[in-house]
Short mmCIF file of C-alpha atoms and ligand atoms in Angstrom, two decimals:
data_model
loop_
_atom_site.label_atom_id
_atom_site.label_comp_id
_atom_site.label_asym_id
_atom_site.label_seq_id
_atom_site.Cartn_x
_atom_site.Cartn_y
_atom_site.Cartn_z
CA UNK A 269 -16.41 24.07 -3.61
CA UNK A 270 -17.87 21.65 -6.13
CA UNK A 271 -16.30 18.51 -4.72
CA UNK A 272 -17.26 19.31 -1.14
CA UNK A 273 -20.86 19.97 -2.10
CA UNK A 274 -21.41 16.26 -2.65
CA UNK A 275 -20.14 15.43 0.81
CA UNK A 276 -22.26 14.55 3.80
CA UNK A 277 -22.68 17.52 6.08
CA UNK A 278 -21.13 15.70 9.01
CA UNK A 279 -17.83 15.34 7.20
CA UNK A 280 -17.28 19.06 6.95
CA UNK A 281 -18.23 19.88 10.54
CA UNK A 282 -15.24 20.01 12.87
CA UNK A 283 -17.07 18.34 15.77
CA UNK A 284 -18.20 15.46 13.59
CA UNK A 285 -14.71 15.11 12.20
CA UNK A 286 -13.48 14.26 15.66
CA UNK A 287 -16.35 11.87 16.25
CA UNK A 288 -15.69 10.11 12.97
CA UNK A 289 -12.07 9.71 13.72
CA UNK A 290 -10.51 12.14 11.27
CA UNK A 291 -7.11 13.39 12.32
CA UNK A 292 -6.72 16.37 14.56
CA UNK A 293 -3.71 18.63 14.10
CA UNK A 294 -0.85 16.47 12.89
CA UNK A 295 1.89 19.06 12.55
CA UNK A 296 5.36 17.62 12.85
CA UNK A 297 7.42 19.08 15.67
CA UNK A 298 10.42 21.02 14.40
CA UNK A 299 12.94 18.50 15.74
CA UNK A 300 12.50 14.97 17.02
CA UNK A 301 15.40 12.98 18.41
CA UNK A 302 14.91 9.20 18.37
CA UNK A 303 17.50 8.26 20.92
CA UNK A 304 19.57 5.16 21.45
CA UNK A 305 17.92 2.76 19.00
CA UNK A 306 19.25 -0.75 19.59
CA UNK A 307 19.20 -1.56 15.87
CA UNK A 308 18.51 0.54 12.78
CA UNK A 309 17.85 -0.99 9.36
CA UNK A 310 18.78 1.94 7.14
CA UNK A 311 18.35 -0.19 3.97
CA UNK A 312 21.32 1.74 2.61
CA UNK A 313 24.48 -0.41 2.42
CA UNK A 314 26.55 2.77 2.24
CA UNK A 315 25.40 3.75 5.73
CA UNK A 316 25.77 0.50 7.64
CA UNK A 317 26.55 -3.21 7.62
CA UNK A 318 25.36 -5.58 4.93
CA UNK A 319 22.57 -5.16 2.42
CA UNK A 320 20.25 -3.80 5.11
CA UNK A 321 22.74 -1.11 6.15
CA UNK A 322 22.58 -2.06 9.83
CA UNK A 323 23.58 0.33 12.60
CA UNK A 324 23.53 -0.38 16.34
CA UNK A 325 22.99 2.01 19.24
CA UNK A 326 22.49 5.18 17.23
CA UNK A 327 20.22 8.22 17.36
CA UNK A 328 18.13 9.61 14.51
CA UNK A 329 17.36 13.30 14.27
CA UNK A 330 14.23 14.29 12.35
CA UNK A 331 13.95 17.93 11.31
CA UNK A 332 10.50 18.79 10.03
CA UNK A 333 9.66 16.18 7.40
CA UNK A 334 13.25 15.09 6.83
CA UNK A 335 15.88 12.84 8.38
CA UNK A 336 18.69 15.21 9.36
CA UNK A 337 21.27 12.97 11.04
CA UNK A 338 21.93 9.36 12.06
CA UNK A 339 24.73 8.72 14.51
CA UNK A 340 25.72 7.98 18.09
CA UNK A 341 25.11 10.40 20.95
CA UNK A 342 23.60 13.27 18.97
CA UNK A 343 23.22 16.39 21.08
CA UNK A 344 20.15 18.39 20.09
CA UNK A 345 18.97 20.82 22.76
CA UNK A 346 15.26 21.51 22.64
CA UNK A 347 14.35 18.53 20.45
CA UNK A 348 11.39 16.31 21.32
CA UNK A 349 12.92 13.08 22.65
CA UNK A 350 11.73 9.56 21.91
CA UNK A 351 13.56 6.88 23.85
CA UNK A 352 14.25 3.99 21.46
CA UNK A 353 16.33 1.97 23.90
CA UNK A 354 15.87 -1.72 23.11
CA UNK A 355 13.87 -0.90 19.95
CA UNK A 356 14.33 -1.53 16.22
CA UNK A 357 14.00 1.32 13.70
CA UNK A 358 13.36 0.76 10.00
CA UNK A 359 11.82 2.57 7.03
CA UNK A 360 8.02 2.48 6.88
CA UNK A 361 6.59 -0.26 4.70
CA UNK A 362 5.59 0.51 1.12
CA UNK A 363 2.34 -1.24 0.18
CA UNK A 364 2.46 -1.04 -3.59
CA UNK A 365 -0.95 -2.53 -4.42
CA UNK A 366 -4.12 -2.26 -2.39
CA UNK A 367 -7.87 -1.59 -2.71
CA UNK A 368 -8.76 0.37 0.39
CA UNK A 369 -12.52 0.60 -0.16
CA UNK A 370 -12.66 -3.20 0.04
CA UNK A 371 -12.48 -3.13 3.83
CA UNK A 372 -16.28 -3.10 3.45
CA UNK A 373 -16.24 -6.63 2.00
CA UNK A 374 -13.70 -8.24 4.28
CA UNK A 375 -14.54 -11.88 4.80
CA UNK A 376 -16.89 -11.98 1.80
CA UNK A 377 -17.15 -15.51 0.36
CA UNK A 378 -13.78 -16.80 1.43
CA UNK A 379 -14.72 -20.18 -0.08
CA UNK A 380 -14.41 -18.73 -3.59
CA UNK A 381 -11.51 -18.36 -6.00
CA UNK A 382 -10.78 -15.10 -7.82
CA UNK A 383 -13.60 -15.31 -10.34
CA UNK A 384 -16.13 -16.54 -7.77
CA UNK A 385 -15.18 -13.80 -5.35
CA UNK A 386 -15.32 -11.15 -8.07
CA UNK A 387 -18.69 -12.39 -9.28
CA UNK A 388 -20.20 -12.53 -5.80
CA UNK A 389 -18.53 -9.78 -3.82
CA UNK A 390 -16.71 -7.30 -6.02
CA UNK A 391 -18.35 -6.77 -9.40
CA UNK A 392 -21.88 -6.16 -7.99
CA UNK A 393 -20.49 -3.18 -6.04
CA UNK A 394 -20.43 -1.16 -9.28
CA UNK A 395 -24.26 -1.19 -8.99
CA UNK A 396 -24.41 -0.48 -5.25
CA UNK A 397 -26.13 2.72 -4.23
CA UNK A 398 -23.05 4.46 -2.79
CA UNK A 399 -24.24 7.14 -0.39
CA UNK A 400 -22.18 10.19 0.57
CA UNK A 401 -19.55 9.19 3.11
CA UNK A 402 -19.61 5.44 2.35
CA UNK A 403 -16.27 5.30 0.58
CA UNK A 404 -14.73 7.75 3.01
CA UNK A 405 -15.59 5.48 5.95
CA UNK A 406 -14.26 2.40 4.18
CA UNK A 407 -10.95 3.96 3.21
CA UNK A 408 -10.60 5.59 6.61
CA UNK A 409 -10.86 2.16 8.24
CA UNK A 410 -8.29 0.70 5.86
CA UNK A 411 -5.83 3.51 6.43
CA UNK A 412 -5.94 2.95 10.18
CA UNK A 413 -5.06 -0.69 9.54
CA UNK A 414 -2.17 0.37 7.33
CA UNK A 415 -0.78 2.73 9.95
CA UNK A 416 -1.18 0.04 12.60
CA UNK A 417 1.02 -2.37 10.65
CA UNK A 418 3.68 0.23 9.84
CA UNK A 419 2.81 1.10 6.25
CA UNK A 420 3.82 4.69 5.45
CA UNK A 421 3.19 4.68 1.68
CA UNK A 422 0.27 2.97 -0.04
CA UNK A 423 -0.86 2.63 -3.65
CA UNK A 424 -4.63 2.46 -3.69
CA UNK A 425 -6.07 1.01 -6.92
CA UNK A 426 -9.50 2.59 -6.74
CA UNK A 427 -12.46 1.38 -8.74
CA UNK A 428 -13.84 4.91 -8.91
CA UNK A 429 -17.39 3.65 -9.52
CA UNK A 430 -18.68 7.24 -9.35
CA UNK A 431 -16.98 10.65 -9.27
CA UNK A 432 -17.77 10.95 -5.58
CA UNK A 433 -16.27 7.50 -4.97
CA UNK A 434 -12.87 8.67 -6.19
CA UNK A 435 -13.10 12.01 -4.39
CA UNK A 436 -13.99 10.49 -1.03
CA UNK A 437 -11.27 7.92 -1.59
CA UNK A 438 -8.69 10.68 -1.95
CA UNK A 439 -10.07 12.71 0.95
CA UNK A 440 -9.78 9.76 3.35
CA UNK A 441 -6.21 9.17 2.17
CA UNK A 442 -5.34 12.82 2.67
CA UNK A 443 -6.88 12.77 6.16
CA UNK A 444 -4.90 9.65 7.07
CA UNK A 445 -1.53 11.40 6.97
CA UNK A 446 -0.13 8.55 4.84
CA UNK A 447 1.94 9.05 1.71
CA UNK A 448 -0.07 7.59 -1.16
CA UNK A 449 -0.68 7.11 -4.84
CA UNK A 450 -4.22 6.90 -6.13
CA UNK A 451 -4.42 4.51 -9.07
CA UNK A 452 -7.72 5.67 -10.56
CA UNK A 453 -9.29 2.88 -12.63
CA UNK A 454 -10.52 4.70 -15.71
CA UNK A 455 -12.79 4.06 -18.67
CA UNK A 456 -12.66 5.14 -22.31
CA UNK A 457 -15.44 7.61 -21.59
CA UNK A 458 -14.79 11.35 -21.99
CA UNK A 459 -16.59 12.24 -18.75
CA UNK A 460 -14.57 9.70 -16.77
CA UNK A 461 -11.30 10.86 -18.33
CA UNK A 462 -12.23 14.47 -17.58
CA UNK A 463 -12.86 13.53 -13.96
CA UNK A 464 -9.52 11.70 -13.73
CA UNK A 465 -7.76 14.87 -14.89
CA UNK A 466 -9.82 16.92 -12.45
CA UNK A 467 -8.93 14.67 -9.49
CA UNK A 468 -5.26 14.78 -10.37
CA UNK A 469 -5.19 18.54 -10.82
CA UNK A 470 -7.34 19.58 -7.85
CA UNK A 471 -6.87 16.88 -5.20
CA UNK A 472 -3.57 15.15 -5.93
CA UNK A 473 -1.17 17.70 -7.41
CA UNK A 474 -1.54 20.29 -4.61
CA UNK A 475 -0.59 17.67 -2.00
CA UNK A 476 3.10 16.74 -1.74
CA UNK A 477 2.26 13.39 -0.12
CA UNK A 478 0.00 12.36 -3.03
CA UNK A 479 0.71 11.05 -6.51
CA UNK A 480 -1.56 9.91 -9.30
CA UNK A 481 -1.58 6.69 -11.32
CA UNK A 482 -3.92 5.39 -14.01
CA UNK A 483 -5.54 2.03 -13.32
CA UNK A 484 -6.56 -0.26 -16.20
CA UNK A 485 -6.94 -3.90 -17.25
CA UNK A 486 -5.00 -5.57 -20.08
CA UNK A 487 -6.50 -7.86 -22.72
CA UNK A 488 -7.61 -7.78 -26.36
CA UNK A 489 -11.34 -8.31 -25.75
CA UNK A 490 -13.67 -5.81 -27.47
CA UNK A 491 -14.61 -4.25 -24.12
CA UNK A 492 -11.09 -4.25 -22.74
CA UNK A 493 -8.64 -3.12 -25.42
CA UNK A 494 -10.19 0.29 -26.24
CA UNK A 495 -10.07 1.21 -22.56
CA UNK A 496 -6.49 0.00 -22.19
CA UNK A 497 -5.43 2.06 -25.23
CA UNK A 498 -7.14 5.16 -23.83
CA UNK A 499 -5.72 4.67 -20.35
CA UNK A 500 -2.20 4.01 -21.57
CA UNK A 501 -2.40 7.18 -23.65
CA UNK A 502 -3.68 9.15 -20.66
CA UNK A 503 -0.94 7.83 -18.37
CA UNK A 504 1.72 8.88 -20.89
CA UNK A 505 0.16 12.30 -21.36
CA UNK A 506 0.00 12.88 -17.60
CA UNK A 507 3.48 11.40 -17.08
CA UNK A 508 2.24 8.88 -14.50
CA UNK A 509 2.33 5.14 -13.99
CA UNK A 510 -0.12 2.72 -15.60
CA UNK A 511 -1.14 0.15 -12.98
CA UNK A 512 -2.76 -3.08 -14.20
CA UNK A 513 -3.74 -6.47 -12.83
CA UNK A 514 -1.45 -8.82 -14.73
CA UNK A 515 -2.10 -12.56 -15.23
CA UNK A 516 -3.49 -13.06 -11.75
CA UNK A 517 -5.64 -16.04 -12.72
CA UNK A 518 -4.58 -18.84 -15.03
CA UNK A 519 -7.64 -18.25 -17.25
CA UNK A 520 -6.13 -14.86 -18.17
CA UNK A 521 -3.33 -16.59 -20.07
CA UNK A 522 -5.92 -16.88 -22.89
CA UNK A 523 -6.51 -13.12 -23.06
CA UNK A 524 -3.43 -12.04 -25.06
CA UNK A 525 -2.43 -9.78 -22.23
CA UNK A 526 1.11 -9.04 -23.42
CA UNK A 527 -0.07 -8.43 -26.97
CA UNK A 528 -2.50 -5.84 -25.65
CA UNK A 529 0.17 -4.12 -23.53
CA UNK A 530 2.50 -3.98 -26.54
CA UNK A 531 -0.30 -2.60 -28.72
CA UNK A 532 -0.97 0.10 -26.11
CA UNK A 533 2.73 0.97 -25.97
CA UNK A 534 2.51 0.30 -22.24
CA UNK A 535 5.59 -1.89 -21.78
CA UNK A 536 8.14 0.24 -19.97
CA UNK A 537 9.28 1.49 -16.56
CA UNK A 538 5.92 3.19 -16.01
CA UNK A 539 4.05 -0.12 -16.09
CA UNK A 540 3.12 -1.67 -12.75
CA UNK A 541 1.77 -5.22 -13.03
CA UNK A 542 0.06 -6.51 -9.90
CA UNK A 543 0.16 -10.27 -9.18
CA UNK A 544 2.00 -11.35 -12.37
CA UNK A 545 1.63 -15.02 -11.47
CA UNK A 546 1.13 -16.94 -14.70
CA UNK A 547 4.10 -15.64 -16.67
CA UNK A 548 5.99 -17.62 -19.29
CA UNK A 549 9.77 -17.42 -19.55
CA UNK A 550 9.36 -15.19 -22.60
CA UNK A 551 7.02 -12.84 -20.73
CA UNK A 552 9.44 -12.54 -17.81
CA UNK A 553 12.11 -11.61 -20.34
CA UNK A 554 9.81 -8.96 -21.86
CA UNK A 555 9.14 -7.42 -18.43
CA UNK A 556 12.87 -7.35 -17.65
CA UNK A 557 13.83 -5.90 -21.02
CA UNK A 558 11.34 -3.04 -20.63
CA UNK A 559 12.02 -2.48 -16.92
CA UNK A 560 8.31 -3.00 -16.24
CA UNK A 561 7.64 -3.59 -12.54
CA UNK A 562 5.79 -6.32 -10.70
CA UNK A 563 3.87 -6.39 -7.41
CA UNK A 564 3.58 -9.57 -5.38
CA UNK A 565 0.43 -10.01 -3.25
CA UNK A 566 1.02 -13.34 -1.52
CA UNK A 567 -1.87 -13.36 0.97
CA UNK A 568 -4.43 -12.57 -1.70
CA UNK A 569 -2.90 -15.11 -4.10
CA UNK A 570 -3.18 -17.80 -1.43
CA UNK A 571 -6.76 -17.07 -0.45
CA UNK A 572 -8.04 -16.76 -4.02
CA UNK A 573 -6.27 -19.92 -5.20
CA UNK A 574 -4.55 -17.78 -7.82
CA UNK A 575 -1.15 -19.48 -7.81
CA UNK A 576 2.41 -18.75 -6.76
CA UNK A 577 4.45 -16.02 -8.42
CA UNK A 578 7.71 -17.06 -10.14
CA UNK A 579 9.70 -14.80 -7.89
CA UNK A 580 13.13 -16.42 -8.23
CA UNK A 581 12.86 -16.26 -12.03
CA UNK A 582 11.67 -12.65 -11.96
CA UNK A 583 14.49 -11.57 -9.64
CA UNK A 584 17.02 -13.56 -11.66
CA UNK A 585 15.89 -11.72 -14.78
CA UNK A 586 16.30 -8.40 -12.97
CA UNK A 587 12.62 -7.44 -12.70
CA UNK A 588 11.85 -5.05 -9.84
CA UNK A 589 9.30 -6.56 -7.46
CA UNK A 590 7.46 -4.93 -4.56
CA UNK A 591 4.91 -6.21 -2.06
CA UNK A 592 1.20 -5.45 -1.77
CA UNK A 593 -1.62 -6.22 0.63
CA UNK A 594 -4.33 -6.25 -2.08
CA UNK A 595 -7.37 -5.11 -0.17
CA UNK A 596 -10.39 -7.19 0.66
CA UNK A 597 -8.88 -10.39 -0.60
CA UNK A 598 -6.33 -10.81 2.12
CA UNK A 599 -8.74 -9.60 4.80
CA UNK A 600 -6.14 -7.94 6.94
CA UNK A 601 -3.58 -5.19 6.76
CA UNK A 602 -0.50 -6.98 8.03
CA UNK A 603 2.82 -6.45 6.28
CA UNK A 604 4.51 -8.97 8.58
CA UNK A 605 2.19 -11.75 7.45
CA UNK A 606 2.71 -10.60 3.87
CA UNK A 607 6.50 -10.84 4.16
CA UNK A 608 6.21 -14.22 5.90
CA UNK A 609 3.93 -15.56 3.17
CA UNK A 610 6.21 -14.27 0.40
CA UNK A 611 9.11 -16.24 1.91
CA UNK A 612 7.03 -19.28 2.79
CA UNK A 613 5.30 -19.72 -0.56
CA UNK A 614 8.59 -20.08 -2.44
CA UNK A 615 10.06 -22.45 0.15
CA UNK A 616 6.95 -24.63 0.07
CA UNK A 617 6.89 -24.67 -3.72
CA UNK A 618 10.59 -25.28 -4.32
CA UNK A 619 11.26 -27.52 -1.30
CA UNK A 620 14.28 -25.52 -0.21
CA UNK A 621 14.91 -22.77 2.32
CA UNK A 622 17.70 -21.44 0.12
CA UNK A 623 15.56 -19.56 -2.33
CA UNK A 624 14.34 -16.08 -3.14
CA UNK A 625 13.21 -14.08 -1.29
CA UNK A 626 15.64 -14.35 1.57
CA UNK A 627 14.76 -12.70 4.87
CA UNK A 628 16.91 -9.71 3.95
CA UNK A 629 15.42 -9.72 0.47
CA UNK A 630 11.81 -9.64 1.65
CA UNK A 631 12.57 -6.77 4.04
CA UNK A 632 14.02 -4.87 1.10
CA UNK A 633 10.98 -5.72 -1.03
CA UNK A 634 8.72 -4.29 1.67
CA UNK A 635 10.67 -1.03 1.90
CA UNK A 636 13.34 0.19 -0.49
CA UNK A 637 12.34 -2.04 -3.44
CA UNK A 638 8.76 -0.77 -3.16
CA UNK A 639 10.08 2.78 -3.22
CA UNK A 640 12.23 2.03 -6.29
CA UNK A 641 9.29 0.45 -8.05
CA UNK A 642 7.42 3.74 -7.65
CA UNK A 643 10.51 5.79 -8.63
CA UNK A 644 10.35 7.31 -5.13
CA UNK A 645 13.58 5.90 -3.70
CA UNK A 646 15.23 9.31 -3.67
CA UNK A 647 12.68 10.33 -1.01
CA UNK A 648 11.61 7.18 0.82
CA UNK A 649 12.36 3.49 1.37
CA UNK A 650 15.64 3.94 3.22
CA UNK A 651 16.86 5.95 6.19
CA UNK A 652 19.52 8.47 5.28
CA UNK A 653 20.09 12.17 5.89
CA UNK A 654 18.02 14.16 3.43
CA UNK A 655 15.37 11.46 2.96
CA UNK A 656 11.79 11.89 4.12
CA UNK A 657 11.22 10.99 7.74
CA UNK A 658 8.96 8.00 6.97
CA UNK A 659 9.96 5.37 9.50
CA UNK A 660 8.68 2.97 12.12
CA UNK A 661 9.88 1.85 15.53
CA UNK A 662 9.28 -1.75 16.62
CA UNK A 663 9.26 -2.80 20.24
CA UNK A 664 10.60 -6.35 20.28
CA UNK A 665 9.98 -6.78 24.00
CA UNK A 666 6.68 -8.57 23.38
CA UNK A 667 5.38 -12.07 24.01
CA UNK A 668 5.38 -12.92 20.30
CA UNK A 669 8.77 -11.36 19.54
CA UNK A 670 11.18 -11.69 22.49
CA UNK A 671 13.78 -12.88 23.30
CA UNK A 672 16.58 -11.72 21.00
CA UNK A 673 18.05 -14.48 18.90
CA UNK A 674 18.25 -13.01 15.40
CA UNK A 675 16.17 -9.86 15.28
CA UNK A 676 16.22 -9.45 11.51
CA UNK A 677 14.63 -12.86 11.07
CA UNK A 678 12.28 -12.19 13.96
CA UNK A 679 10.89 -9.10 12.21
CA UNK A 680 9.79 -11.33 9.34
CA UNK A 681 8.87 -14.53 11.18
CA UNK A 682 7.59 -13.17 14.51
CA UNK A 683 6.48 -9.62 13.78
CA UNK A 684 2.89 -8.46 14.21
CA UNK A 685 1.24 -5.05 13.80
CA UNK A 686 1.01 -4.81 17.59
CA UNK A 687 4.83 -4.66 17.73
CA UNK A 688 4.78 -1.39 15.78
CA UNK A 689 5.13 1.24 18.48
CA UNK A 690 5.68 4.40 16.41
CA UNK A 691 4.89 5.31 12.81
CA UNK A 692 6.18 8.54 11.28
CA UNK A 693 5.28 10.00 7.89
CA UNK A 694 6.96 13.27 6.96
CA UNK A 695 8.20 13.40 10.54
CA UNK A 696 4.67 13.36 11.96
CA UNK A 697 3.71 10.59 14.35
CA UNK A 698 0.61 8.75 13.07
CA UNK A 699 1.06 6.03 15.71
CA UNK A 700 2.67 6.85 19.04
CA UNK A 701 3.39 4.51 21.94
CA UNK A 702 1.32 1.84 20.19
CA UNK A 703 -1.76 4.06 19.75
CA UNK A 704 -3.14 5.70 16.60
CA UNK A 705 -2.79 9.46 16.90
CA UNK A 706 -5.75 11.82 16.70
CA UNK A 707 -8.43 9.27 15.86
CA UNK A 708 -11.12 7.33 17.66
CA UNK A 709 -10.89 3.88 16.06
CA UNK A 710 -14.22 2.76 17.54
CA UNK A 711 -16.03 5.59 15.71
CA UNK A 712 -14.32 4.68 12.43
CA UNK A 713 -15.26 1.01 12.87
CA UNK A 714 -18.87 1.89 13.64
CA UNK A 715 -19.19 4.14 10.58
CA UNK A 716 -17.73 1.45 8.29
CA UNK A 717 -19.90 -1.21 9.85
CA UNK A 718 -23.04 0.72 9.02
CA UNK A 719 -22.04 0.88 5.35
CA UNK A 720 -21.01 -2.76 5.33
CA UNK A 721 -24.42 -3.79 6.71
CA UNK A 722 -26.09 -2.15 3.70
CA UNK A 723 -23.64 -3.83 1.34
CA UNK A 724 -24.33 -7.20 2.96
CA UNK A 725 -28.09 -6.76 2.40
CA UNK A 726 -27.39 -5.70 -1.20
CA UNK A 727 -25.09 -8.65 -2.00
CA UNK A 728 -27.06 -11.30 -0.09
CA UNK A 729 -30.72 -10.17 0.02
ZN1 LIG B 262 -5.69 -5.95 -6.86
#
């Protein structure tokens, strides 16, 4: 197979797969009964109390990749049992904007703002001599971090520096067991566009857990606009989302970003704008009017001195907003810290605790709102019979989490990845009893570290 031929031999040898931490058999058991959960956040107000759809002391039956039933005292002879006594069950987190290959540059020049970090750590990587396996190891490491923190769906905005870069990126995502979208950053170059089509057709479309997006950058500059026009056209032709970085840095307010998006015909429900910090009132109104969606990346925005998103104004206008981890610029995969920062930034800016997002609101942003943003809320983002069995179980009986005062708030303000005991995607456990399933994390870390050492020598000779 053409794509495999570019791969390092070790990656296609079963023994090496185990050594490198690729998953072993991950088949979902036919029926899994999660028994006696103390609290379930269904995120479906029709199924429980309040906007989080809360249920207490119920069981969840998973059949194959689907949630079959939620209710008290379910009797299911022969099902695999998971005792959830004292635990909290909620939908898996939806990380709507990330750059998984950037695990290789974690910690790079944390004294820099966005442009300094890009200049020093990110942009030079387009000239790095990517060897077979490099991207695979990087993305593999990132996906283990995502599973650890309870992410079940991720959107990976991939730079796709070379054809092999994108292919290894997808392979590591497929091997992770996660649900994912690959946002392939394209160029107005026929060979790149041909490869984007090829990746979608051969690697993404055959896999029900995978979807394709087109990544691009807005702006009217002579090197930017032609690519945006081509990418917007491609996204429409393929019927997929166009995913751009939108007004992340204040300097970008000079780049006629909205004019370029209008020119490309990109304003609409298929537009995902990551960051969206430096928006005017008029631009917020344009996003709302076109049902364009926004992704908030609070940890990255803090570290890169990018600014604070106008979240209350966006929500007030009716713009759909999800949460993202944003790769190497937040330096960790931790959805709890991300939720905490999203709440805290607005409180610190507006000098009131009565602002958006509320605790309930940020939990919805991290789950069902993220699913809506991707037009996937019919399958994921909430727990209801017929939905995909993408869910997590938290064990609150931990030093950082106990005792029980107000668990919903404690998820946001006290939660840590270590509290995530189980992670299911399509009914398959990717984390079980606090441990990643079917991988040797130390081997994955070692492989990524070897690549990172070469990158370090390249960036800082
Ligand atoms: Zn980003």
